[in-house]
């Protein structure tokens, strides 16, 4: 029998294929409708929709097909598509009484209130129940369209309906709603709920009436019933979730929010609710995640930013906390807790510039705020924002109660030269004598202020409370050193050494060595130091002392070698690297310092000593570009560091960038008062000839500073600006006698020239050069003065200048010009080419070389140089006319004429030369 199985199967398959092929003929619209109904009985709505779409495609104006498709869309809650199909069904003549109830449902769901208000509820064929339902939705639509009068008329019309439909009761209750009689409306709809506990419209209206009656808890309970019966209504589910969050019922709200997030994970408002729920459960990670999703999706509410900022802070994401809280800081009222969080975040991030403004808005403070204000004040002082720090310190003075807080406050006050800090430190020590930080800080304050008796009393009392501590003995020893009682100091330091025996501190031993040095006992100090270095071979202070002793003994090479060999064995030790760099700086080995420190990657975490040492070395090695980049990097993260600012100012001054210098000094002075910076501000303002601003800056200088020679130089410039030449000269000479630098020299020379005392000016210059023969600026000025009288002497002076600096392009250029005037073209050309090589974009150097080519009749080379020089930016009329004359001698009169026409000369000598060229070359 098995042998017949194959053929039978093949026979059956063939029959099936034939049957399928026979069924592939074109179906009618009615057949598709019947097929769809079969699918609906099988609960396969998707297949029913496909069949009905085929029915519509087969017969586009088939009213039954349109109706059935619209009806399925309503079942599937695809209400917009249902609207379209049901309206087509009406248009193509389908029975209105069947279409209108479905169309009403679609309109109501899509919010098409205008269309809904126009539905004919009296349509023939509608039952009283259907009329009541359609009528109710028409009333609601009219009310939402603010057509209350027509809504009330419709309500009266619907009262006559003979039906017990719940919609008739809803319509009657809505009449009370329109009259704002929410109390009775609530009673009426509550009764309807008892009759129809699952009716969607009853539940929704009842919940809304509870809300209108300020009964949110009751509204939430009704919404819960609604969502239980109609879980697919995500919009009402969201309303319930939001209401529960507002009520603080986070646990109840969370399941609803989670169910909605499964539908749309990126929904902004849902993520806002989830963030609020998470923060209430102290789930800060989730709170931050959902808050940021909400923000990225357009929810930008203050409360959400607060949640995000607080959650980020709790997660120690201080960058995120600062981002969110700073965004809303301007909208927060003063004393809002969010401002404290923002300040704390900025402290963690080192954003010192923003701290003062935030904390200034807090004045309702408690003792718990003292650490925040102390730390903020410290960071402000550290960053150079002393004025802001001073304001915060005043505030924290009233809330500092504990010994720790008083210690911090005292230290901060002393750092601003406020001696009230000593009082606070004394209170701290009295409150907690065991607090080491208070003892140490107060001790330093006593020594700095020369209150040696108090310092000794403190040391003695400290000894009583810390019998095994070396520090009070070190304090007493340091006081005796200040008093020059070296014998007593030795006793104290020796006791400190005894207490430190077996410890890791070399401080007492180094104090004893320093004591020997103070008394001039180099040899015993050296022996003691050798012993210390045996025990502490990498101690930076010991090695530095070894170098100083070796230098005093005339053997500084040994001291340097000791540091170098120790560093070579410990190259990762940053302290040793910086010590070696400092010593090389003293030894003027600038290139080696730069190489040594360049091995470190410049970063904010490096000690200030790194930045200062490398900066000074770059400047002294005349690496101006590298120095500029270095100080710019330093200022980028420490804009108020005084050493960084002064280094940058030195560079700006050397480049005559006075406006930039003034801007930098003023930005510094905004944050802290500083006499030295006020002096520099006056200087830069004077050098850029802003005499009004300079006078204001000058007036802020202390009286004793105004008596200094430098200030006399300032005064001379003010007097010079007012043409008060004689007093200006007297003050300029005072400044020069005190500091015989090029700038003071030039001031005196300039005043003498204005007074037409050329001989005295020249003698003054000669005297300066005799005393300062390496002053290159003075030598160059002297050469210029000699050109008018003794060209040979001028040439010798320029040559001396080149001996000092062979790369002085001005000296090379001027020598080239002078040799050209003497007809020595070969020599002239050597100097001119050197000048052009040194400064290839300088118009004067290229003009000199071009004139040499002209003298050699090499017009092509000359014109090539002038093509680089003569641009729209060229202001020098002499060079421009040199170019024109070169064109003429080369035979290009046409271009020369055009160039003359293109340029309007302003100087009389240039106008005269143009006429001479026109006449000489016959230009028409």
mmCIF file of N, CA and C in Angstrom, residues 621-727:
data_model
loop_
_atom_site.group_PDB
_atom_site.id
_atom_site.type_symbol
_atom_site.label_atom_id
_atom_site.label_comp_id
_atom_site.label_asym_id
_atom_site.label_seq_id
_atom_site.Cartn_x
_atom_site.Cartn_y
_atom_site.Cartn_z
ATOM 1 N N UNK A 621 64.728 83.962 28.035
ATOM 2 C CA UNK A 621 65.371 83.353 26.874
ATOM 3 C C UNK A 621 64.901 84.013 25.576
ATOM 4 N N UNK A 622 64.132 85.085 25.722
ATOM 5 C CA UNK A 622 63.637 85.877 24.592
ATOM 6 C C UNK A 622 62.748 85.063 23.646
ATOM 7 N N UNK A 623 62.061 84.057 24.191
ATOM 8 C CA UNK A 623 61.106 83.279 23.391
ATOM 9 C C UNK A 623 59.724 83.904 23.578
ATOM 10 N N UNK A 624 59.503 85.041 22.919
ATOM 11 C CA UNK A 624 58.292 85.817 23.160
ATOM 12 C C UNK A 624 57.021 85.068 22.739
ATOM 13 N N UNK A 625 57.072 84.395 21.614
ATOM 14 C CA UNK A 625 55.881 83.680 21.168
ATOM 15 C C UNK A 625 55.528 82.547 22.133
ATOM 16 N N UNK A 626 56.550 81.772 22.510
ATOM 17 C CA UNK A 626 56.317 80.691 23.458
ATOM 18 C C UNK A 626 55.846 81.219 24.801
ATOM 19 N N UNK A 627 56.423 82.337 25.231
ATOM 20 C CA UNK A 627 56.021 82.935 26.502
ATOM 21 C C UNK A 627 54.567 83.406 26.446
ATOM 22 N N UNK A 628 54.196 84.008 25.319
ATOM 23 C CA UNK A 628 52.812 84.479 25.165
ATOM 24 C C UNK A 628 51.836 83.314 25.250
ATOM 25 N N UNK A 629 52.145 82.230 24.555
ATOM 26 C CA UNK A 629 51.273 81.051 24.593
ATOM 27 C C UNK A 629 51.195 80.482 26.012
ATOM 28 N N UNK A 630 52.331 80.481 26.697
ATOM 29 C CA UNK A 630 52.370 79.934 28.056
ATOM 30 C C UNK A 630 51.485 80.761 28.998
ATOM 31 N N UNK A 631 51.642 82.070 28.972
ATOM 32 C CA UNK A 631 50.850 82.909 29.883
ATOM 33 C C UNK A 631 49.375 82.909 29.500
ATOM 34 N N UNK A 632 49.080 82.762 28.230
ATOM 35 C CA UNK A 632 47.668 82.661 27.819
ATOM 36 C C UNK A 632 47.035 81.382 28.377
ATOM 37 N N UNK A 633 47.787 80.277 28.339
ATOM 38 C CA UNK A 633 47.271 79.023 28.914
ATOM 39 C C UNK A 633 47.062 79.169 30.421
ATOM 40 N N UNK A 634 48.011 79.810 31.066
ATOM 41 C CA UNK A 634 47.917 80.001 32.516
ATOM 42 C C UNK A 634 46.700 80.856 32.867
ATOM 43 N N UNK A 635 46.535 81.947 32.152
ATOM 44 C CA UNK A 635 45.420 82.853 32.433
ATOM 45 C C UNK A 635 44.072 82.235 32.087
ATOM 46 N N UNK A 636 44.064 81.255 31.198
ATOM 47 C CA UNK A 636 42.800 80.633 30.799
ATOM 48 C C UNK A 636 42.105 79.978 31.989
ATOM 49 N N UNK A 637 42.877 79.394 32.915
ATOM 50 C CA UNK A 637 42.254 78.755 34.072
ATOM 51 C C UNK A 637 42.507 79.528 35.370
ATOM 52 N N UNK A 638 43.408 80.518 35.337
ATOM 53 C CA UNK A 638 43.669 81.327 36.533
ATOM 54 C C UNK A 638 43.708 82.802 36.136
ATOM 55 N N UNK A 639 42.548 83.354 35.716
ATOM 56 C CA UNK A 639 42.540 84.710 35.142
ATOM 57 C C UNK A 639 42.939 85.800 36.127
ATOM 58 N N UNK A 640 42.901 85.517 37.436
ATOM 59 C CA UNK A 640 43.230 86.549 38.416
ATOM 60 C C UNK A 640 44.506 86.243 39.188
ATOM 61 N N UNK A 641 45.270 85.258 38.711
ATOM 62 C CA UNK A 641 46.547 84.991 39.365
ATOM 63 C C UNK A 641 47.493 86.157 39.071
ATOM 64 N N UNK A 642 47.963 86.792 40.108
ATOM 65 C CA UNK A 642 48.740 88.014 39.926
ATOM 66 C C UNK A 642 50.021 87.771 39.145
ATOM 67 N N UNK A 643 50.731 86.689 39.444
ATOM 68 C CA UNK A 643 51.968 86.397 38.716
ATOM 69 C C UNK A 643 51.698 86.161 37.235
ATOM 70 N N UNK A 644 50.595 85.465 36.943
ATOM 71 C CA UNK A 644 50.242 85.213 35.545
ATOM 72 C C UNK A 644 49.908 86.519 34.841
ATOM 73 N N UNK A 645 49.161 87.367 35.511
ATOM 74 C CA UNK A 645 48.768 88.657 34.921
ATOM 75 C C UNK A 645 50.000 89.521 34.678
ATOM 76 N N UNK A 646 50.900 89.595 35.648
ATOM 77 C CA UNK A 646 52.092 90.441 35.503
ATOM 78 C C UNK A 646 52.991 89.924 34.388
ATOM 79 N N UNK A 647 53.135 88.603 34.290
ATOM 80 C CA UNK A 647 53.926 88.051 33.189
ATOM 81 C C UNK A 647 53.357 88.427 31.837
ATOM 82 N N UNK A 648 52.049 88.312 31.700
ATOM 83 C CA UNK A 648 51.391 88.685 30.445
ATOM 84 C C UNK A 648 51.538 90.184 30.184
ATOM 85 N N UNK A 649 51.415 90.994 31.232
ATOM 86 C CA UNK A 649 51.556 92.443 31.072
ATOM 87 C C UNK A 649 52.959 92.812 30.598
ATOM 88 N N UNK A 650 53.970 92.113 31.109
ATOM 89 C CA UNK A 650 55.340 92.370 30.673
ATOM 90 C C UNK A 650 55.466 92.154 29.165
ATOM 91 N N UNK A 651 54.876 91.063 28.691
ATOM 92 C CA UNK A 651 54.940 90.763 27.260
ATOM 93 C C UNK A 651 54.186 91.803 26.442
ATOM 94 N N UNK A 652 53.003 92.183 26.903
ATOM 95 C CA UNK A 652 52.219 93.188 26.176
ATOM 96 C C UNK A 652 52.961 94.521 26.136
ATOM 97 N N UNK A 653 53.603 94.871 27.252
ATOM 98 C CA UNK A 653 54.340 96.133 27.304
ATOM 99 C C UNK A 653 55.515 96.114 26.331
ATOM 100 N N UNK A 654 56.210 94.976 26.252
ATOM 101 C CA UNK A 654 57.364 94.880 25.357
ATOM 102 C C UNK A 654 56.949 94.935 23.881
ATOM 103 N N UNK A 655 55.678 94.609 23.601
ATOM 104 C CA UNK A 655 55.176 94.639 22.227
ATOM 105 C C UNK A 655 54.369 95.907 21.943
ATOM 106 N N UNK A 656 54.390 96.844 22.912
ATOM 107 C CA UNK A 656 53.634 98.104 22.779
ATOM 108 C C UNK A 656 52.130 97.880 22.600
ATOM 109 N N UNK A 657 51.623 96.795 23.170
ATOM 110 C CA UNK A 657 50.181 96.526 23.108
ATOM 111 C C UNK A 657 49.537 97.096 24.368
ATOM 112 N N UNK A 658 49.486 98.414 24.404
ATOM 113 C CA UNK A 658 49.074 99.091 25.624
ATOM 114 C C UNK A 658 47.571 98.966 25.892
ATOM 115 N N UNK A 659 46.778 98.947 24.842
ATOM 116 C CA UNK A 659 45.328 98.825 25.039
ATOM 117 C C UNK A 659 44.986 97.481 25.670
ATOM 118 N N UNK A 660 45.640 96.416 25.177
ATOM 119 C CA UNK A 660 45.406 95.086 25.761
ATOM 120 C C UNK A 660 45.877 95.039 27.207
ATOM 121 N N UNK A 661 46.996 95.716 27.465
ATOM 122 C CA UNK A 661 47.511 95.745 28.830
ATOM 123 C C UNK A 661 46.544 96.434 29.776
ATOM 124 N N UNK A 662 45.985 97.563 29.346
ATOM 125 C CA UNK A 662 45.032 98.291 30.189
ATOM 126 C C UNK A 662 43.788 97.451 30.443
ATOM 127 N N UNK A 663 43.343 96.751 29.421
ATOM 128 C CA UNK A 663 42.158 95.891 29.585
ATOM 129 C C UNK A 663 42.423 94.799 30.614
ATOM 130 N N UNK A 664 43.622 94.239 30.595
ATOM 131 C CA UNK A 664 43.967 93.163 31.528
ATOM 132 C C UNK A 664 44.095 93.687 32.954
ATOM 133 N N UNK A 665 44.731 94.845 33.129
ATOM 134 C CA UNK A 665 44.861 95.401 34.487
ATOM 135 C C UNK A 665 43.493 95.731 35.065
ATOM 136 N N UNK A 666 42.610 96.255 34.233
ATOM 137 C CA UNK A 666 41.288 96.648 34.737
ATOM 138 C C UNK A 666 40.430 95.437 35.087
ATOM 139 N N UNK A 667 40.555 94.344 34.318
ATOM 140 C CA UNK A 667 39.796 93.136 34.652
ATOM 141 C C UNK A 667 40.282 92.552 35.977
ATOM 142 N N UNK A 668 41.561 92.723 36.274
ATOM 143 C CA UNK A 668 42.115 92.269 37.547
ATOM 144 C C UNK A 668 41.596 93.130 38.689
ATOM 145 N N UNK A 669 41.593 94.443 38.490
ATOM 146 C CA UNK A 669 41.202 95.366 39.551
ATOM 147 C C UNK A 669 39.715 95.302 39.863
ATOM 148 N N UNK A 670 38.929 94.782 38.952
ATOM 149 C CA UNK A 670 37.499 94.604 39.226
ATOM 150 C C UNK A 670 37.307 93.654 40.400
ATOM 151 N N UNK A 671 38.206 92.682 40.531
ATOM 152 C CA UNK A 671 38.037 91.622 41.514
ATOM 153 C C UNK A 671 38.845 91.810 42.790
ATOM 154 N N UNK A 672 39.859 92.629 42.738
ATOM 155 C CA UNK A 672 40.653 92.834 43.954
ATOM 156 C C UNK A 672 41.425 94.140 43.849
ATOM 157 N N UNK A 673 41.569 94.802 44.986
ATOM 158 C CA UNK A 673 42.367 96.030 45.045
ATOM 159 C C UNK A 673 43.831 95.654 45.184
ATOM 160 N N UNK A 674 44.670 96.300 44.412
ATOM 161 C CA UNK A 674 46.092 95.978 44.442
ATOM 162 C C UNK A 674 46.866 97.192 43.951
ATOM 163 N N UNK A 675 47.726 97.707 44.796
ATOM 164 C CA UNK A 675 48.454 98.937 44.463
ATOM 165 C C UNK A 675 49.353 98.732 43.252
ATOM 166 N N UNK A 676 50.068 97.620 43.208
ATOM 167 C CA UNK A 676 50.960 97.366 42.075
ATOM 168 C C UNK A 676 50.178 97.328 40.760
ATOM 169 N N UNK A 677 49.008 96.685 40.787
ATOM 170 C CA UNK A 677 48.213 96.608 39.568
ATOM 171 C C UNK A 677 47.632 97.979 39.214
ATOM 172 N N UNK A 678 47.341 98.797 40.217
ATOM 173 C CA UNK A 678 46.851 100.159 39.953
ATOM 174 C C UNK A 678 47.951 100.980 39.278
ATOM 175 N N UNK A 679 49.182 100.775 39.714
ATOM 176 C CA UNK A 679 50.320 101.457 39.081
ATOM 177 C C UNK A 679 50.439 101.035 37.623
ATOM 178 N N UNK A 680 50.353 99.731 37.385
ATOM 179 C CA UNK A 680 50.468 99.226 36.012
ATOM 180 C C UNK A 680 49.308 99.712 35.139
ATOM 181 N N UNK A 681 48.129 99.804 35.733
ATOM 182 C CA UNK A 681 46.969 100.306 34.984
ATOM 183 C C UNK A 681 47.224 101.749 34.546
ATOM 184 N N UNK A 682 47.744 102.557 35.465
ATOM 185 C CA UNK A 682 48.077 103.947 35.131
ATOM 186 C C UNK A 682 49.101 103.998 34.002
ATOM 187 N N UNK A 683 50.090 103.152 34.104
ATOM 188 C CA UNK A 683 51.141 103.095 33.075
ATOM 189 C C UNK A 683 50.570 102.789 31.693
ATOM 190 N N UNK A 684 49.779 101.727 31.601
ATOM 191 C CA UNK A 684 49.258 101.336 30.288
ATOM 192 C C UNK A 684 48.307 102.382 29.712
ATOM 193 N N UNK A 685 47.512 102.992 30.564
ATOM 194 C CA UNK A 685 46.595 104.033 30.075
ATOM 195 C C UNK A 685 47.369 105.244 29.572
ATOM 196 N N UNK A 686 48.441 105.597 30.275
ATOM 197 C CA UNK A 686 49.277 106.714 29.811
ATOM 198 C C UNK A 686 49.951 106.384 28.488
ATOM 199 N N UNK A 687 50.458 105.159 28.372
ATOM 200 C CA UNK A 687 51.177 104.791 27.157
ATOM 201 C C UNK A 687 50.248 104.732 25.949
ATOM 202 N N UNK A 688 48.953 104.501 26.180
ATOM 203 C CA UNK A 688 48.033 104.530 25.035
ATOM 204 C C UNK A 688 47.347 105.891 24.900
ATOM 205 N N UNK A 689 47.893 106.874 25.671
ATOM 206 C CA UNK A 689 47.450 108.277 25.583
ATOM 207 C C UNK A 689 45.990 108.481 25.964
ATOM 208 N N UNK A 690 45.465 107.617 26.835
ATOM 209 C CA UNK A 690 44.120 107.823 27.369
ATOM 210 C C UNK A 690 44.282 108.566 28.686
ATOM 211 N N UNK A 691 44.508 109.888 28.555
ATOM 212 C CA UNK A 691 44.906 110.666 29.726
ATOM 213 C C UNK A 691 43.770 110.823 30.742
ATOM 214 N N UNK A 692 42.547 110.864 30.270
ATOM 215 C CA UNK A 692 41.421 111.013 31.191
ATOM 216 C C UNK A 692 41.298 109.783 32.097
ATOM 217 N N UNK A 693 41.306 108.592 31.480
ATOM 218 C CA UNK A 693 41.223 107.362 32.267
ATOM 219 C C UNK A 693 42.471 107.180 33.124
ATOM 220 N N UNK A 694 43.625 107.564 32.572
ATOM 221 C CA UNK A 694 44.872 107.440 33.321
ATOM 222 C C UNK A 694 44.843 108.322 34.573
ATOM 223 N N UNK A 695 44.277 109.532 34.449
ATOM 224 C CA UNK A 695 44.200 110.434 35.607
ATOM 225 C C UNK A 695 43.354 109.823 36.719
ATOM 226 N N UNK A 696 42.242 109.168 36.342
ATOM 227 C CA UNK A 696 41.381 108.518 37.342
ATOM 228 C C UNK A 696 42.126 107.380 38.037
ATOM 229 N N UNK A 697 42.882 106.638 37.260
ATOM 230 C CA UNK A 697 43.661 105.543 37.843
ATOM 231 C C UNK A 697 44.770 106.081 38.733
ATOM 232 N N UNK A 698 45.427 107.123 38.285
ATOM 233 C CA UNK A 698 46.519 107.770 39.038
ATOM 234 C C UNK A 698 46.007 108.314 40.368
ATOM 235 N N UNK A 699 44.797 108.867 40.339
ATOM 236 C CA UNK A 699 44.226 109.469 41.555
ATOM 237 C C UNK A 699 43.920 108.426 42.625
ATOM 238 N N UNK A 700 43.833 107.163 42.248
ATOM 239 C CA UNK A 700 43.550 106.104 43.214
ATOM 240 C C UNK A 700 44.813 105.606 43.921
ATOM 241 N N UNK A 701 45.968 106.056 43.474
ATOM 242 C CA UNK A 701 47.221 105.598 44.083
ATOM 243 C C UNK A 701 47.416 106.234 45.450
ATOM 244 N N UNK A 702 47.964 105.488 46.415
ATOM 245 C CA UNK A 702 48.215 106.045 47.754
ATOM 246 C C UNK A 702 49.200 107.213 47.686
ATOM 247 N N UNK A 703 49.118 108.107 48.663
ATOM 248 C CA UNK A 703 49.952 109.319 48.680
ATOM 249 C C UNK A 703 51.436 108.972 48.667
ATOM 250 N N UNK A 704 51.814 107.912 49.415
ATOM 251 C CA UNK A 704 53.237 107.565 49.467
ATOM 252 C C UNK A 704 53.753 107.065 48.119
ATOM 253 N N UNK A 705 52.870 106.433 47.337
ATOM 254 C CA UNK A 705 53.272 105.957 46.005
ATOM 255 C C UNK A 705 53.472 107.140 45.059
ATOM 256 N N UNK A 706 52.662 108.169 45.240
ATOM 257 C CA UNK A 706 52.774 109.344 44.366
ATOM 258 C C UNK A 706 54.105 110.072 44.539
ATOM 259 N N UNK A 707 54.775 109.814 45.646
ATOM 260 C CA UNK A 707 56.077 110.453 45.870
ATOM 261 C C UNK A 707 57.218 109.647 45.254
ATOM 262 N N UNK A 708 56.935 108.446 44.781
ATOM 263 C CA UNK A 708 57.974 107.604 44.192
ATOM 264 C C UNK A 708 58.400 108.155 42.824
ATOM 265 N N UNK A 709 59.673 107.934 42.440
ATOM 266 C CA UNK A 709 60.145 108.421 41.130
ATOM 267 C C UNK A 709 59.297 107.926 39.964
ATOM 268 N N UNK A 710 58.819 106.692 40.055
ATOM 269 C CA UNK A 710 57.995 106.159 38.975
ATOM 270 C C UNK A 710 56.751 107.015 38.772
ATOM 271 N N UNK A 711 56.137 107.433 39.872
ATOM 272 C CA UNK A 711 54.954 108.276 39.773
ATOM 273 C C UNK A 711 55.304 109.648 39.213
ATOM 274 N N UNK A 712 56.519 110.101 39.454
ATOM 275 C CA UNK A 712 56.951 111.366 38.853
ATOM 276 C C UNK A 712 57.009 111.234 37.326
ATOM 277 N N UNK A 713 57.375 110.029 36.880
ATOM 278 C CA UNK A 713 57.344 109.785 35.436
ATOM 279 C C UNK A 713 55.927 109.856 34.890
ATOM 280 N N UNK A 714 54.969 109.300 35.652
ATOM 281 C CA UNK A 714 53.561 109.420 35.251
ATOM 282 C C UNK A 714 53.174 110.894 35.165
ATOM 283 N N UNK A 715 53.538 111.632 36.183
ATOM 284 C CA UNK A 715 53.193 113.050 36.234
ATOM 285 C C UNK A 715 53.796 113.802 35.053
ATOM 286 N N UNK A 716 55.022 113.425 34.684
ATOM 287 C CA UNK A 716 55.672 114.067 33.532
ATOM 288 C C UNK A 716 54.855 113.858 32.257
ATOM 289 N N UNK A 717 54.294 112.663 32.090
ATOM 290 C CA UNK A 717 53.496 112.398 30.884
ATOM 291 C C UNK A 717 52.188 113.189 30.895
ATOM 292 N N UNK A 718 51.582 113.316 32.083
ATOM 293 C CA UNK A 718 50.384 114.161 32.170
ATOM 294 C C UNK A 718 50.730 115.605 31.794
ATOM 295 N N UNK A 719 51.838 116.107 32.337
ATOM 296 C CA UNK A 719 52.245 117.486 32.058
ATOM 297 C C UNK A 719 52.605 117.664 30.587
ATOM 298 N N UNK A 720 53.240 116.656 30.021
ATOM 299 C CA UNK A 720 53.589 116.712 28.605
ATOM 300 C C UNK A 720 52.333 116.802 27.743
ATOM 301 N N UNK A 721 51.285 116.066 28.125
ATOM 302 C CA UNK A 721 50.036 116.105 27.347
ATOM 303 C C UNK A 721 49.399 117.484 27.398
ATOM 304 N N UNK A 722 49.726 118.265 28.462
ATOM 305 C CA UNK A 722 49.178 119.622 28.598
ATOM 306 C C UNK A 722 50.186 120.677 28.135
ATOM 307 N N UNK A 723 51.287 120.221 27.507
ATOM 308 C CA UNK A 723 52.343 121.103 26.996
ATOM 309 C C UNK A 723 53.061 121.875 28.115
ATOM 310 N N UNK A 724 53.050 121.336 29.321
ATOM 311 C CA UNK A 724 53.779 121.948 30.435
ATOM 312 C C UNK A 724 55.187 121.355 30.442
ATOM 313 N N UNK A 725 56.020 121.851 29.545
ATOM 314 C CA UNK A 725 57.269 121.176 29.234
ATOM 315 C C UNK A 725 58.309 121.253 30.355
ATOM 316 N N UNK A 726 58.474 122.401 30.970
ATOM 317 C CA UNK A 726 59.524 122.526 31.993
ATOM 318 C C UNK A 726 59.253 121.636 33.212
ATOM 319 N N UNK A 727 58.048 121.690 33.814
ATOM 320 C CA UNK A 727 57.806 120.752 34.928
ATOM 321 C C UNK A 727 57.816 119.295 34.460
#
